[in-house]
Amino acid sequence: MPETSDLGARTPEAREISSKSRSIAREIVGDSGYEDRIRQRCVIATGDPEFAGLLRFKNDPIRAGVDAIGHKRDIYTDIRMVSVGITKVGHDCPITCVLDIAAGEKLVAEYGITRTSAGFKALGHDLDGAIVVIGNAPSAALLVCELIESGISPALVVGTPVGFVNASESKDLLHSMDVSSITCTGTRGGTPVAVACMNELIAIFWEEDVDGADATG
């Protein structure tokens, strides 16, 4: 098994590109543990060596995420680009974009909130134990923070919304919450970062699962 798995690289050319990219990212970031692997993946996804220094980890999010993947917990995303970008191999977690939560449509008009916020609000306690992945919508990140304050407990929140309106503030608030989270500072972020974090967590889970099977097999 390769030292680091990229489950999305399925052809020899794709694996070669992935391997070269990872080698460069290791030189930039270092390679001292799983958090560095998340940093490496995000540097590759953004093409920005400085992005490694923007990431923040709270309450052992990698272990929380890997355990949730192992228990086949739901993964809920803010937009379809994020749900499409998350690899479908190496795990058995259902992946749902909250824009497809039918009950959210009524809440848009009732509360005057965005469709992504309404989708998360409609889920309510269905988010308990789930993985939340927000790559675009600061409003959704703020809504998820409200839900956490009200007693809802996701297993992990990956929150990297991008932009100039509430993106930085929403990530700061999420980082202050008593929940396992991966966030970044400032206005940068976006779908590629959220997807990179999630796909690296899935790769870590897959490697641990394979190693465990080999040890007992």
Short mmCIF file of C-alpha atoms in Angstrom, two decimals:
data_model
loop_
_atom_site.label_atom_id
_atom_site.label_comp_id
_atom_site.label_asym_id
_atom_site.label_seq_id
_atom_site.Cartn_x
_atom_site.Cartn_y
_atom_site.Cartn_z
CA MET A 1 0.00 0.00 0.00
CA PRO A 2 1.35 3.51 -0.79
CA GLU A 3 2.47 5.67 2.08
CA THR A 4 -0.41 8.08 1.48
CA SER A 5 -3.55 7.04 -0.37
CA ASP A 6 -5.44 9.16 -2.88
CA LEU A 7 -8.59 7.16 -3.46
CA GLY A 8 -9.59 9.41 -6.35
CA ALA A 9 -6.45 8.61 -8.34
CA ARG A 10 -7.48 5.51 -10.28
CA THR A 11 -5.21 5.53 -13.34
CA PRO A 12 -1.40 5.31 -13.55
CA GLU A 13 -1.17 8.91 -14.73
CA ALA A 14 -3.46 10.16 -11.96
CA ARG A 15 -1.47 8.24 -9.34
CA GLU A 16 1.79 9.66 -10.65
CA ILE A 17 0.45 13.22 -10.50
CA SER A 18 -0.92 12.63 -7.01
CA SER A 19 2.38 11.17 -5.81
CA LYS A 20 4.43 14.06 -7.20
CA SER A 21 2.03 16.63 -5.78
CA ARG A 22 2.12 14.99 -2.37
CA SER A 23 5.93 14.88 -2.39
CA ILE A 24 6.08 18.62 -3.07
CA ALA A 25 3.45 19.32 -0.39
CA ARG A 26 5.43 17.31 2.17
CA GLU A 27 8.44 19.49 1.51
CA ILE A 28 6.34 22.61 2.01
CA VAL A 29 4.30 21.52 5.03
CA GLY A 30 6.28 18.80 6.78
CA ASP A 31 4.97 15.33 7.52
CA SER A 32 4.72 14.87 11.28
CA GLY A 33 1.22 13.41 11.56
CA TYR A 34 -2.35 13.40 10.37
CA GLU A 35 -2.84 17.15 10.76
CA ASP A 36 0.07 17.71 8.39
CA ARG A 37 -1.61 15.38 5.93
CA ILE A 38 -4.71 17.58 5.98
CA ARG A 39 -2.47 20.61 5.46
CA GLN A 40 -0.70 18.91 2.57
CA ARG A 41 -3.98 18.05 0.86
CA CYS A 42 -5.25 21.62 1.22
CA VAL A 43 -2.02 23.07 -0.17
CA ILE A 44 -2.40 20.78 -3.17
CA ALA A 45 -6.07 21.71 -3.60
CA THR A 46 -5.42 25.44 -3.48
CA GLY A 47 -1.95 25.59 -5.07
CA ASP A 48 -1.12 27.93 -2.21
CA PRO A 49 1.75 27.02 0.14
CA GLU A 50 0.58 29.67 2.61
CA PHE A 51 -2.72 27.89 3.15
CA ALA A 52 -1.11 25.36 5.47
CA GLY A 53 -0.72 28.08 8.09
CA LEU A 54 -4.40 29.06 7.91
CA LEU A 55 -5.86 25.74 9.05
CA ARG A 56 -7.10 25.21 12.61
CA PHE A 57 -7.96 21.98 14.38
CA LYS A 58 -10.21 21.79 17.45
CA ASN A 59 -11.07 18.87 19.77
CA ASP A 60 -9.15 16.11 17.94
CA PRO A 61 -11.17 16.44 14.73
CA ILE A 62 -9.25 13.80 12.80
CA ARG A 63 -10.02 11.04 15.28
CA ALA A 64 -13.62 12.27 15.54
CA GLY A 65 -13.98 12.24 11.76
CA VAL A 66 -12.35 8.85 11.25
CA ASP A 67 -14.52 7.30 13.98
CA ALA A 68 -17.67 8.80 12.43
CA ILE A 69 -16.71 7.45 9.01
CA GLY A 70 -16.15 4.04 10.58
CA HIS A 71 -19.66 4.15 12.03
CA LYS A 72 -21.10 5.09 8.61
CA ARG A 73 -22.48 8.39 9.85
CA ASP A 74 -24.26 10.77 7.48
CA ILE A 75 -22.23 13.46 5.76
CA TYR A 76 -24.19 16.67 5.15
CA THR A 77 -22.83 19.37 2.82
CA ASP A 78 -23.86 22.95 2.19
CA ILE A 79 -23.73 22.87 -1.61
CA ARG A 80 -23.75 20.24 -4.34
CA MET A 81 -20.19 20.97 -5.45
CA VAL A 82 -18.99 19.79 -2.06
CA SER A 83 -21.12 16.64 -2.10
CA VAL A 84 -19.95 15.83 -5.64
CA GLY A 85 -16.31 16.41 -4.71
CA ILE A 86 -16.26 14.05 -1.73
CA THR A 87 -15.01 10.64 -2.84
CA LYS A 88 -17.58 7.85 -2.84
CA VAL A 89 -15.02 5.06 -2.46
CA GLY A 90 -13.30 3.81 0.69
CA HIS A 91 -16.28 4.38 2.99
CA ASP A 92 -20.01 3.72 3.36
CA CYS A 93 -21.27 7.09 4.63
CA PRO A 94 -24.39 8.53 2.98
CA ILE A 95 -23.65 11.97 1.50
CA THR A 96 -26.48 14.50 1.28
CA CYS A 97 -26.51 18.13 0.19
CA VAL A 98 -28.85 20.11 2.44
CA LEU A 99 -30.28 21.87 -0.62
CA ASP A 100 -32.04 18.57 -1.24
CA ILE A 101 -33.73 18.50 2.18
CA ALA A 102 -37.37 19.06 1.21
CA ALA A 103 -38.40 20.34 4.63
CA GLY A 104 -35.96 23.21 4.27
CA GLU A 105 -37.96 24.87 1.51
CA LYS A 106 -40.73 25.92 3.91
CA LEU A 107 -38.21 27.40 6.31
CA VAL A 108 -36.75 29.69 3.64
CA ALA A 109 -39.98 31.66 3.45
CA GLU A 110 -40.83 31.31 7.12
CA TYR A 111 -37.52 32.64 8.44
CA GLY A 112 -36.18 34.55 5.43
CA ILE A 113 -32.91 32.61 5.54
CA THR A 114 -30.75 31.11 2.81
CA ARG A 115 -31.57 27.68 1.39
CA THR A 116 -28.40 26.19 2.86
CA SER A 117 -29.23 27.55 6.31
CA ALA A 118 -32.79 26.28 6.00
CA GLY A 119 -31.56 22.82 5.06
CA PHE A 120 -29.39 22.54 8.16
CA LYS A 121 -32.14 23.99 10.34
CA ALA A 122 -34.63 21.43 8.99
CA LEU A 123 -32.28 18.58 9.90
CA GLY A 124 -32.09 19.60 13.54
CA HIS A 125 -31.11 16.66 15.71
CA ASP A 126 -30.49 14.51 12.63
CA LEU A 127 -27.12 16.29 12.72
CA ASP A 128 -26.26 14.58 16.02
CA GLY A 129 -23.31 12.31 15.36
CA ALA A 130 -23.10 13.37 11.70
CA ILE A 131 -20.31 15.05 9.75
CA VAL A 132 -21.09 18.57 8.53
CA VAL A 133 -19.04 19.91 5.62
CA ILE A 134 -19.42 23.59 4.70
CA GLY A 135 -17.25 24.92 1.88
CA ASN A 136 -19.16 27.89 0.59
CA ALA A 137 -21.88 29.37 2.79
CA PRO A 138 -20.98 31.50 5.83
CA SER A 139 -24.68 31.80 6.64
CA ALA A 140 -24.88 28.02 6.96
CA ALA A 141 -21.83 27.96 9.22
CA LEU A 142 -23.43 30.56 11.49
CA LEU A 143 -26.68 28.57 11.55
CA VAL A 144 -24.82 25.39 12.47
CA CYS A 145 -23.15 27.29 15.32
CA GLU A 146 -26.61 28.29 16.57
CA LEU A 147 -27.71 24.66 16.43
CA ILE A 148 -24.64 23.58 18.39
CA GLU A 149 -25.37 26.22 21.01
CA SER A 150 -28.91 24.82 21.28
CA GLY A 151 -27.58 21.35 22.11
CA ILE A 152 -27.15 19.64 18.74
CA SER A 153 -23.88 17.67 18.55
CA PRO A 154 -22.32 16.82 15.19
CA ALA A 155 -19.40 14.41 15.34
CA LEU A 156 -17.33 16.82 13.23
CA VAL A 157 -17.76 20.12 11.42
CA VAL A 158 -15.48 20.96 8.51
CA GLY A 159 -16.13 24.66 8.02
CA THR A 160 -14.15 26.59 5.41
CA PRO A 161 -16.61 29.07 3.86
CA VAL A 162 -15.07 31.66 1.57
CA GLY A 163 -15.80 35.33 0.97
CA PHE A 164 -15.89 38.82 2.41
CA VAL A 165 -19.27 38.71 4.19
CA ASN A 166 -19.25 36.70 7.43
CA ALA A 167 -16.80 34.07 6.19
CA SER A 168 -14.03 34.96 8.62
CA GLU A 169 -16.47 35.63 11.45
CA SER A 170 -18.36 32.38 10.98
CA LYS A 171 -15.16 30.35 11.04
CA ASP A 172 -13.95 32.13 14.18
CA LEU A 173 -17.27 31.39 15.86
CA LEU A 174 -17.19 27.76 14.80
CA HIS A 175 -13.65 27.40 16.14
CA SER A 176 -14.86 28.71 19.51
CA MET A 177 -17.59 26.06 19.75
CA ASP A 178 -17.17 22.96 21.92
CA VAL A 179 -17.25 20.62 18.92
CA SER A 180 -14.63 18.83 16.86
CA SER A 181 -13.87 21.05 13.89
CA ILE A 182 -11.49 21.87 11.08
CA THR A 183 -11.57 25.51 10.04
CA CYS A 184 -9.31 28.14 8.54
CA THR A 185 -8.72 31.79 9.30
CA GLY A 186 -9.64 34.81 7.23
CA THR A 187 -11.60 35.18 4.01
CA ARG A 188 -9.98 32.32 2.09
CA GLY A 189 -11.33 28.79 1.93
CA GLY A 190 -14.00 27.37 -0.31
CA THR A 191 -15.19 24.10 -1.76
CA PRO A 192 -11.72 22.77 -2.73
CA VAL A 193 -10.53 23.14 0.86
CA ALA A 194 -13.58 21.50 2.43
CA VAL A 195 -13.42 18.63 -0.04
CA ALA A 196 -9.68 18.21 0.50
CA CYS A 197 -10.16 17.94 4.27
CA MET A 198 -12.94 15.40 3.93
CA ASN A 199 -11.20 13.27 1.31
CA GLU A 200 -8.03 13.10 3.38
CA LEU A 201 -10.04 11.98 6.39
CA ILE A 202 -11.59 9.25 4.25
CA ALA A 203 -8.13 8.20 3.04
CA ILE A 204 -6.89 8.02 6.64
CA PHE A 205 -9.91 5.93 7.62
CA TRP A 206 -9.39 3.60 4.66
CA GLU A 207 -5.72 3.10 5.45
CA GLU A 208 -6.44 2.33 9.11
CA ASP A 209 -9.24 -0.02 8.11
CA VAL A 210 -7.02 -1.90 5.66
CA ASP A 211 -4.16 -2.08 8.16
CA GLY A 212 -6.53 -3.41 10.82
CA ALA A 213 -7.88 -6.05 8.45
CA ASP A 214 -4.34 -7.10 7.52
CA ALA A 215 -3.37 -7.40 11.18
CA THR A 216 -6.30 -9.69 11.99
CA GLY A 217 -6.45 -11.53 8.67
#
